[in-house]
Tab-separated table of C-alpha atoms in Angstrom:
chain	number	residue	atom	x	y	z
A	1	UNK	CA	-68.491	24.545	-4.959
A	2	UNK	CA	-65.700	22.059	-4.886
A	3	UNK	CA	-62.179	23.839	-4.081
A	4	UNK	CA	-60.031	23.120	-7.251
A	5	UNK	CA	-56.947	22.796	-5.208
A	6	UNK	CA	-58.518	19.735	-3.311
A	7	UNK	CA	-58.709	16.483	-4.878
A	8	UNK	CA	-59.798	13.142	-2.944
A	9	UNK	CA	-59.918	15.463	0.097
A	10	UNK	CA	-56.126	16.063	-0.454
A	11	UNK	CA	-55.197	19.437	-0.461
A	12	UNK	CA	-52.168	20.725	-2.729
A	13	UNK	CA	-50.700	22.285	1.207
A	14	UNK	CA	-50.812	18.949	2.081
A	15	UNK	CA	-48.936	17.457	-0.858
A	16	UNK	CA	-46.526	20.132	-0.367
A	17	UNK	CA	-45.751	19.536	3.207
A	18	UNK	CA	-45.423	15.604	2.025
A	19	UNK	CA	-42.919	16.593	-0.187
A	20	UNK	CA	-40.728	18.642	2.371
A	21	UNK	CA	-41.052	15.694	4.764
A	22	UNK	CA	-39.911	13.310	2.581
A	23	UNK	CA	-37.072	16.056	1.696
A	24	UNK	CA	-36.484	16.342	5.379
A	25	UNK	CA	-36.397	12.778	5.733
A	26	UNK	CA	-33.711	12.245	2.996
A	27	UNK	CA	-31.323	15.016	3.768
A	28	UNK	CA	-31.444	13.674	7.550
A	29	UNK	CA	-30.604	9.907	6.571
A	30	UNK	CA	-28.022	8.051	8.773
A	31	UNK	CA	-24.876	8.105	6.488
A	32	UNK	CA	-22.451	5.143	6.475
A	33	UNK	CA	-18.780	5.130	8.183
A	34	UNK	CA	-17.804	5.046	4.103
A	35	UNK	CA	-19.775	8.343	3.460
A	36	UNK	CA	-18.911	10.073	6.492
A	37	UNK	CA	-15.224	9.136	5.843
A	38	UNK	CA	-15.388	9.842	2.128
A	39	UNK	CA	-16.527	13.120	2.897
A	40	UNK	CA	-13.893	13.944	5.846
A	41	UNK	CA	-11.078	13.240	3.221
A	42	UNK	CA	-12.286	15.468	0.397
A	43	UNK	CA	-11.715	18.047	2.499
A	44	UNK	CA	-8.396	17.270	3.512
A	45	UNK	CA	-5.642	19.072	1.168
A	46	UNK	CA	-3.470	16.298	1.984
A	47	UNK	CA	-5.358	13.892	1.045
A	48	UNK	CA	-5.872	15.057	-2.509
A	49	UNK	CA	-2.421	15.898	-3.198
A	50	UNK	CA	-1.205	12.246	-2.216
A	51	UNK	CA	-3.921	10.765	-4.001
A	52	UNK	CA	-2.809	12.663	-7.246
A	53	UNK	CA	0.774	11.350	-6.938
A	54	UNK	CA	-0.353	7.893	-6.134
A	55	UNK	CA	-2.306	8.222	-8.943
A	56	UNK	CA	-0.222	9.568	-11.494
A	57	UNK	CA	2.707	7.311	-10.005
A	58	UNK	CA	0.488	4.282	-11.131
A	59	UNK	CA	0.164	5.501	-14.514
A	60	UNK	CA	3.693	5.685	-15.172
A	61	UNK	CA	3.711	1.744	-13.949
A	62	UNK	CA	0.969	0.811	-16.167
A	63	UNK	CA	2.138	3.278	-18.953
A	64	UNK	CA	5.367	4.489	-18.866
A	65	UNK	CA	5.550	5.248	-22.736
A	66	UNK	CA	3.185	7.626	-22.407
A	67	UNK	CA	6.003	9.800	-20.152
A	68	UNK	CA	8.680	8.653	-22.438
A	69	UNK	CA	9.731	7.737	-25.720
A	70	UNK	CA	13.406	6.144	-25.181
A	71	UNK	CA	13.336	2.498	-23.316
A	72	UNK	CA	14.407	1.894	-20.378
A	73	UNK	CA	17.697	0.269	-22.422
A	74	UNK	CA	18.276	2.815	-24.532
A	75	UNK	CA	22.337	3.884	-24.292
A	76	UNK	CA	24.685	6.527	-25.656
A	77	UNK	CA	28.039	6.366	-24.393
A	78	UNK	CA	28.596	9.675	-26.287
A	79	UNK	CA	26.547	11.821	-23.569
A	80	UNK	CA	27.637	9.315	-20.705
A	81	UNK	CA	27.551	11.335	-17.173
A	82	UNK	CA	26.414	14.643	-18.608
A	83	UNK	CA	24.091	16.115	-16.751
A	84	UNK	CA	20.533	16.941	-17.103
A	85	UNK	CA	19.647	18.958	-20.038
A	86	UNK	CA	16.945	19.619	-22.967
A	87	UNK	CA	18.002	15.955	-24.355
A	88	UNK	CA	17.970	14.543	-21.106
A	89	UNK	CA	15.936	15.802	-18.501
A	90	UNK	CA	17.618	13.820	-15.577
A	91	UNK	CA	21.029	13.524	-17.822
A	92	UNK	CA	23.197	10.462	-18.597
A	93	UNK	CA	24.709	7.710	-16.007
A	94	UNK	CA	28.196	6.578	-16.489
A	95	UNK	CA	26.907	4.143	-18.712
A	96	UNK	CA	25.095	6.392	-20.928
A	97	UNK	CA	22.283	5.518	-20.185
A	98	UNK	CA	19.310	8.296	-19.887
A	99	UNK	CA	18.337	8.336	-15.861
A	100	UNK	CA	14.753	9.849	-17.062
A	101	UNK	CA	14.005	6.860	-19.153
A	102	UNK	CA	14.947	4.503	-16.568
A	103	UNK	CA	13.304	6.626	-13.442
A	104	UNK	CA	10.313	6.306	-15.597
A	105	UNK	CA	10.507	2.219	-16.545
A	106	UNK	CA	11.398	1.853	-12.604
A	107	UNK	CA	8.478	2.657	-11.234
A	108	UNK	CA	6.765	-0.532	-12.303
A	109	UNK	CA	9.409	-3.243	-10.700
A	110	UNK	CA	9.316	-1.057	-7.256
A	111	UNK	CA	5.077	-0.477	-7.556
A	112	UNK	CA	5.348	-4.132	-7.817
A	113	UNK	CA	7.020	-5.538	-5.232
A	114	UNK	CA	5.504	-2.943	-2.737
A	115	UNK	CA	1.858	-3.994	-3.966
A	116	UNK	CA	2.726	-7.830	-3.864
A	117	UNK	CA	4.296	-7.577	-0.387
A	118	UNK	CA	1.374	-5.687	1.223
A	119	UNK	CA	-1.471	-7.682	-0.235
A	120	UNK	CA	0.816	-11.278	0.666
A	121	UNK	CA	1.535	-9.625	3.962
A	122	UNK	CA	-2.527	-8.316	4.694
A	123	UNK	CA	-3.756	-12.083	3.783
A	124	UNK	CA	-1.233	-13.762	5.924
A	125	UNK	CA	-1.606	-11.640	8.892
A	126	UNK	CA	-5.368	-11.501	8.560
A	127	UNK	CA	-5.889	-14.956	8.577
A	128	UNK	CA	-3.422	-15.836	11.738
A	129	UNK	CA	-5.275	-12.756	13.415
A	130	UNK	CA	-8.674	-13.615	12.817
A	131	UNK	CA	-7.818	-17.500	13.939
A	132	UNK	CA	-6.223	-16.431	16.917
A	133	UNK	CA	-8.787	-13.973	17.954
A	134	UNK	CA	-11.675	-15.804	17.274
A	135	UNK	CA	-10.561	-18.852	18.722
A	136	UNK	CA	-8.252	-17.490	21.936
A	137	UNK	CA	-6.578	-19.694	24.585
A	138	UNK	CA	-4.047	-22.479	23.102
A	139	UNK	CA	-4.430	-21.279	19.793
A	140	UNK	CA	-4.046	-17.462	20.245
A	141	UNK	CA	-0.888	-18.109	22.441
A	142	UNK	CA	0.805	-19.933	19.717
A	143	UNK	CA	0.207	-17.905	16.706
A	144	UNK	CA	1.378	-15.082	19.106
A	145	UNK	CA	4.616	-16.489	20.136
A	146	UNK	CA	5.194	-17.436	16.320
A	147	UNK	CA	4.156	-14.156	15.464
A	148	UNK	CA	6.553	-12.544	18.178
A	149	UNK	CA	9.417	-14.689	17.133
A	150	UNK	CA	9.233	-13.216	13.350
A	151	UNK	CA	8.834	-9.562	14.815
A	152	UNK	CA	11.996	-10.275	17.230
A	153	UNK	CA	14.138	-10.363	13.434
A	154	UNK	CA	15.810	-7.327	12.557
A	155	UNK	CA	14.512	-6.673	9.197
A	156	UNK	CA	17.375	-5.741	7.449
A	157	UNK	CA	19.238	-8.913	8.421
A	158	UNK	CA	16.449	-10.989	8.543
A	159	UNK	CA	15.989	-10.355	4.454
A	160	UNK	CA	19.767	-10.650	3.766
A	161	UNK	CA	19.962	-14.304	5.498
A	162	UNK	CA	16.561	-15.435	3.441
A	163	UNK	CA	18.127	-13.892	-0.016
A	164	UNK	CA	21.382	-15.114	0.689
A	165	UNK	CA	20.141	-18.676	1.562
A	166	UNK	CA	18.196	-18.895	-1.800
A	167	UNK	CA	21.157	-17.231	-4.200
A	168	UNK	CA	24.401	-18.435	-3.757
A	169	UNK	CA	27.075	-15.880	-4.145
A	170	UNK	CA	27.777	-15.511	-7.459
A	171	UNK	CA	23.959	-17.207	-8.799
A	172	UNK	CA	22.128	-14.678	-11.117
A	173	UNK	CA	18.486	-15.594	-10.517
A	174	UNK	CA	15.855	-14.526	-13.535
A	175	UNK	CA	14.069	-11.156	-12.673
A	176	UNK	CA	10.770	-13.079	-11.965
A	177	UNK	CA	12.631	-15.384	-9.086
A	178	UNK	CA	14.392	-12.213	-7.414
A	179	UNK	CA	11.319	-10.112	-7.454
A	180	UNK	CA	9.035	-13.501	-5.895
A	181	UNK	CA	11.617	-14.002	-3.917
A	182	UNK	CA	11.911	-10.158	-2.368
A	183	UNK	CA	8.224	-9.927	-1.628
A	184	UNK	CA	8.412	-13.422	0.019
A	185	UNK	CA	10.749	-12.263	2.300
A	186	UNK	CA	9.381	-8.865	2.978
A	187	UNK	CA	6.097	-10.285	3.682
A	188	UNK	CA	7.604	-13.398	5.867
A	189	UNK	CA	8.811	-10.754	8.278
A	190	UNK	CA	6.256	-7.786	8.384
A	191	UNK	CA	3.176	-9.893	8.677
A	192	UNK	CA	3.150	-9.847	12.422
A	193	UNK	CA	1.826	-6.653	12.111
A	194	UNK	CA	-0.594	-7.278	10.642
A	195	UNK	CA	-1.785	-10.115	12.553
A	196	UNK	CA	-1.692	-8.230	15.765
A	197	UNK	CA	-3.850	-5.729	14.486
A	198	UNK	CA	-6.312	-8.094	13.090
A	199	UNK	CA	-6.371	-9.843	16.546
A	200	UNK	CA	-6.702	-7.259	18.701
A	201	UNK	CA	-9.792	-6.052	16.303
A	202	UNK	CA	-11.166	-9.470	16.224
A	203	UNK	CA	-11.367	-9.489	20.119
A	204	UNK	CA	-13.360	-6.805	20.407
A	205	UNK	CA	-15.679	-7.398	17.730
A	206	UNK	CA	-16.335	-11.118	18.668
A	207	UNK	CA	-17.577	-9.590	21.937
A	208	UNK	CA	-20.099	-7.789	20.244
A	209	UNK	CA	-24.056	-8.437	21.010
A	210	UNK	CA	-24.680	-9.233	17.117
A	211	UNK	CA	-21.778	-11.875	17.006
A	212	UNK	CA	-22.921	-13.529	20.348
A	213	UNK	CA	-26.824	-13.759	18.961
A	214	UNK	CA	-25.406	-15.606	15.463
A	215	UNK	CA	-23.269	-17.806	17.686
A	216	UNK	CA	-26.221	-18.235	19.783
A	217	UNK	CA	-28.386	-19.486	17.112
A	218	UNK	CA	-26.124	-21.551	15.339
A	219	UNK	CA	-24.563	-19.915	12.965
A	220	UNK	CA	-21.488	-21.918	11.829
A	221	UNK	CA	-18.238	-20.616	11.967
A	222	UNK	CA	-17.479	-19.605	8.482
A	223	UNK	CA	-20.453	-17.203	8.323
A	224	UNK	CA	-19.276	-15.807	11.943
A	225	UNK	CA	-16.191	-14.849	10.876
A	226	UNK	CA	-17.237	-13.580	6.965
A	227	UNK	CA	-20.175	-12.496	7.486
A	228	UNK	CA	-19.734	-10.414	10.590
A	229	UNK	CA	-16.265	-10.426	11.758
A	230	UNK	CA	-14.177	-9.527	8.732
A	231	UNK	CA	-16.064	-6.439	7.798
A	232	UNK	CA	-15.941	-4.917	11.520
A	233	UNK	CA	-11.591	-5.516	11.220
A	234	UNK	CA	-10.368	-5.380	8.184
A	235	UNK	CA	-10.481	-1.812	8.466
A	236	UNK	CA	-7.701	-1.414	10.292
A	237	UNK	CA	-5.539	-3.726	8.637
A	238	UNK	CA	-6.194	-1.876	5.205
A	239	UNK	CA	-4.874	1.450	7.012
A	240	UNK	CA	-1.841	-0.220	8.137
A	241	UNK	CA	-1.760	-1.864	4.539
A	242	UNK	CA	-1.694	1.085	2.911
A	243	UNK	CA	0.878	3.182	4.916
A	244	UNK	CA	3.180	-0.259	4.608
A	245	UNK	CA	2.964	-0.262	1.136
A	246	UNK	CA	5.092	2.987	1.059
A	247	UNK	CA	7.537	1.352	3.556
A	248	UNK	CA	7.866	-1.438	1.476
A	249	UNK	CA	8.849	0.416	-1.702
A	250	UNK	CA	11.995	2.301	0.102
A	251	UNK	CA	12.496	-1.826	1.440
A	252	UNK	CA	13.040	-2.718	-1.824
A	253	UNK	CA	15.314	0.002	-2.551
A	254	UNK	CA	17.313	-0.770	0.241
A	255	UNK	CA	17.579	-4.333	-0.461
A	256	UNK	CA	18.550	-3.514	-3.752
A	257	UNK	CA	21.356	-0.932	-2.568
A	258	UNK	CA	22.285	-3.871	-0.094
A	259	UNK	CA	23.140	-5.927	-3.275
A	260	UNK	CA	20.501	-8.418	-2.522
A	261	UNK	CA	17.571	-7.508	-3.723
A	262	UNK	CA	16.526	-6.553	-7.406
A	263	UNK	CA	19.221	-6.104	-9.748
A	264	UNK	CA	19.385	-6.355	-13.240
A	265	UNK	CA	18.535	-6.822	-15.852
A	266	UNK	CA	15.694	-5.864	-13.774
A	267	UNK	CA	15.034	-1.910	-13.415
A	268	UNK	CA	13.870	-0.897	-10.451
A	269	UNK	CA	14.550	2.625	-8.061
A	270	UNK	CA	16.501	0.502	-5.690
A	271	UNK	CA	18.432	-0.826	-8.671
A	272	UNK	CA	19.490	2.481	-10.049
A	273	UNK	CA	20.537	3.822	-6.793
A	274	UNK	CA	22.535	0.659	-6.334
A	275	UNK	CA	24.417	1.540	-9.498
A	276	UNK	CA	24.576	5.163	-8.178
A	277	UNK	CA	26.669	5.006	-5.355
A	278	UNK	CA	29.673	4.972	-6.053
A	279	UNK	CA	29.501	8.486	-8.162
A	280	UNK	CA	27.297	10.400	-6.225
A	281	UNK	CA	29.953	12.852	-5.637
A	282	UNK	CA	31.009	13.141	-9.372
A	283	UNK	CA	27.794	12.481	-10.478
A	284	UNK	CA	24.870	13.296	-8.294
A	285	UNK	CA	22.020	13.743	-10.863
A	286	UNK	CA	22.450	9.809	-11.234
A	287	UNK	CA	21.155	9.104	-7.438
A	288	UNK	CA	19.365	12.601	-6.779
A	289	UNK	CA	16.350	11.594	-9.493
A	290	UNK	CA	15.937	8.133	-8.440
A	291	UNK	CA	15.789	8.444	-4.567
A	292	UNK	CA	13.615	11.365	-4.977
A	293	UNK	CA	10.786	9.112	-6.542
A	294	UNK	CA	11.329	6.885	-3.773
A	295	UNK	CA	10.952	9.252	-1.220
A	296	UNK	CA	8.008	11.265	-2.440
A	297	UNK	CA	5.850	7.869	-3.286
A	298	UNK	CA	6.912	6.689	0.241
A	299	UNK	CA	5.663	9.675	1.734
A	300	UNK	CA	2.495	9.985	-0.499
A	301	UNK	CA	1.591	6.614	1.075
A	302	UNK	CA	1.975	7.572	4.163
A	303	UNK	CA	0.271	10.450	4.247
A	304	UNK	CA	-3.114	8.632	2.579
A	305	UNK	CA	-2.986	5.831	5.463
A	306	UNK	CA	-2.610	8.771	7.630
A	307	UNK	CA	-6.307	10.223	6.364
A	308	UNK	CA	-8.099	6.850	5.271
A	309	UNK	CA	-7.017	6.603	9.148
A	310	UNK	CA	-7.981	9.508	11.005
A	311	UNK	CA	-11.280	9.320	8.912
A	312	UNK	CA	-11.931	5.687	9.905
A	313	UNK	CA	-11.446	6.752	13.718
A	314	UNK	CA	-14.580	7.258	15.348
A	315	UNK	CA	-12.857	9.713	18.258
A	316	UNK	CA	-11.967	11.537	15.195
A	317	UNK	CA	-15.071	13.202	14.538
């Protein structure tokens, strides 16, 4: 009599232990340097807590009437330098003007010029990296002497000569020239960096037994370095990309408290603690709000290249 839990010869013990194999098989799949990253970070408290201010620090760029309904004009000289209140939650500059409103319309001209920078300072660096590393002798010893050169600039001084050159004393650019013009010379002196980093990445990798087969069978140069180069460095540039793009958001503020950065009619962070400086001491609410932003994006940055870093590293695990 035929057993009814065997059909084909196939018992249903044997379908079973097929299935926890195939379980077994599944749960013990080689995850990706993404997964395994991904799933250092969620654990990491902070992590999450500067991902939530990034977050909600972007939505006020993209959105800032949703946190509030005055504009970032909006004036009464009647409540000029009060202080915060139920009205006002940040209070009144000198001008009247409501420091809430404008902390909120802010964020987008500073979450601007820090994105721009970074992304104009990751491409150029990238590229002079990659072509210097790749490539080596004559050409890797002058893009690094260039490179050196624009690292040997004090930064500070370095952005007041470019902003000066471009704006005569007493010029009032439009806000679209100052802000192109900021980034450009952000970017024009941090992108060394950058291109170190992507060199010293690209030697290594170029050296690897997968790069040396395609260049032994002929692959051409393009699909060398896109193909297999660029996703074995860029890693490391994206880290540093993301930690500068908090350092570049207090640059702009300082440019702008140096008088030659943003300034209005453009509203910025760096713009309203320009105007605050001079009555900090009578005033303090006006600077307190402002540079507070500044200094809690800056360091949300930070600490989420720290993670996306020590998550990326290898000896980390």
């Amino acid at each position: 009599m035929t057993d009814p839990n065997v059909a084909g010869g196939v018992s249903s013990v044997d379908v079973a232990s097929a299935g926890v194999a195939d379980d077994s098989a599944v749960a013990h799949k080689p995850r990706s340097l993404g997964g395994d990253a991904w799933r250092m970070l969620r654990k990491r408290p902070s992590f999450l807590i500067s991902a939530a201010i990034i977050a909600l620090v972007v939505l006020i760029a993209i959105a800032p009437d949703l946190f509030s309904s005055r504009p970032a004009g909006f004036s009464d000289l009647l409540h000029a330098n009060e202080g915060p209140s139920a009205d006002a939650w940040f209070g009144y500059d000198n001008q009247g003007y409501d420091v809430y409103a404008r902390t909120i319309h802010g964020a987008r001209a500073s979450l601007l010029v820090g994105v721009f920078a970074t992304v104009l300072t990751i491409l150029i660096g990238s590229v002079v990296g990659i072509v210097a590393g790749y490539y080596g002798r004559l050409i890797d010893s002058l893009f690094s002497r260039v490179g050196d050169i624009f690292a040997a600039l004090p930064f500070v001084l370095g952005a007041i000569v470019i902003l000066t050159t471009f704006n005569a004393p007493g010029s009032n650019p439009g806000a679209v020239t100052i802000i192109v013009q900021v980034v450009v010379s952000i970017a024009a002196l941090s992108w060394p960096v950058a291109m170190r980093i992507m060199r010293s990445a690209t030697l290594v990798a170029k050296q690897l037994d997968y790069v040396k087969a395609a260049r032994g069978l002929g692959a051409s140069t393009p699909r060398i370095v896109f193909r297999h180069l660029l996703p074995n460095t860029v890693a490391p540039v994206l880290v540093y990309g993301t930690i500068a793009l908090g350092a570049f958001i207090g640059a702009e503020a300082t440019l702008a408290y140096l008088g030659v950065g943003v300034r209005p009619p453009v509203v910025s962070w760096g713009v309203m603690i320009s105007d605050a400086r001079d009555y900090f001491r009578v005033n303090p609410h006006m600077l307190l709000f402002p540079a507070g932003f500044v200094t809690i994006t800056v360091l949300a940055f930070v600490m989420l290249g720290d993670g996306i870093r020590d998550a990326l590293d290898p000896k980390a695990r």
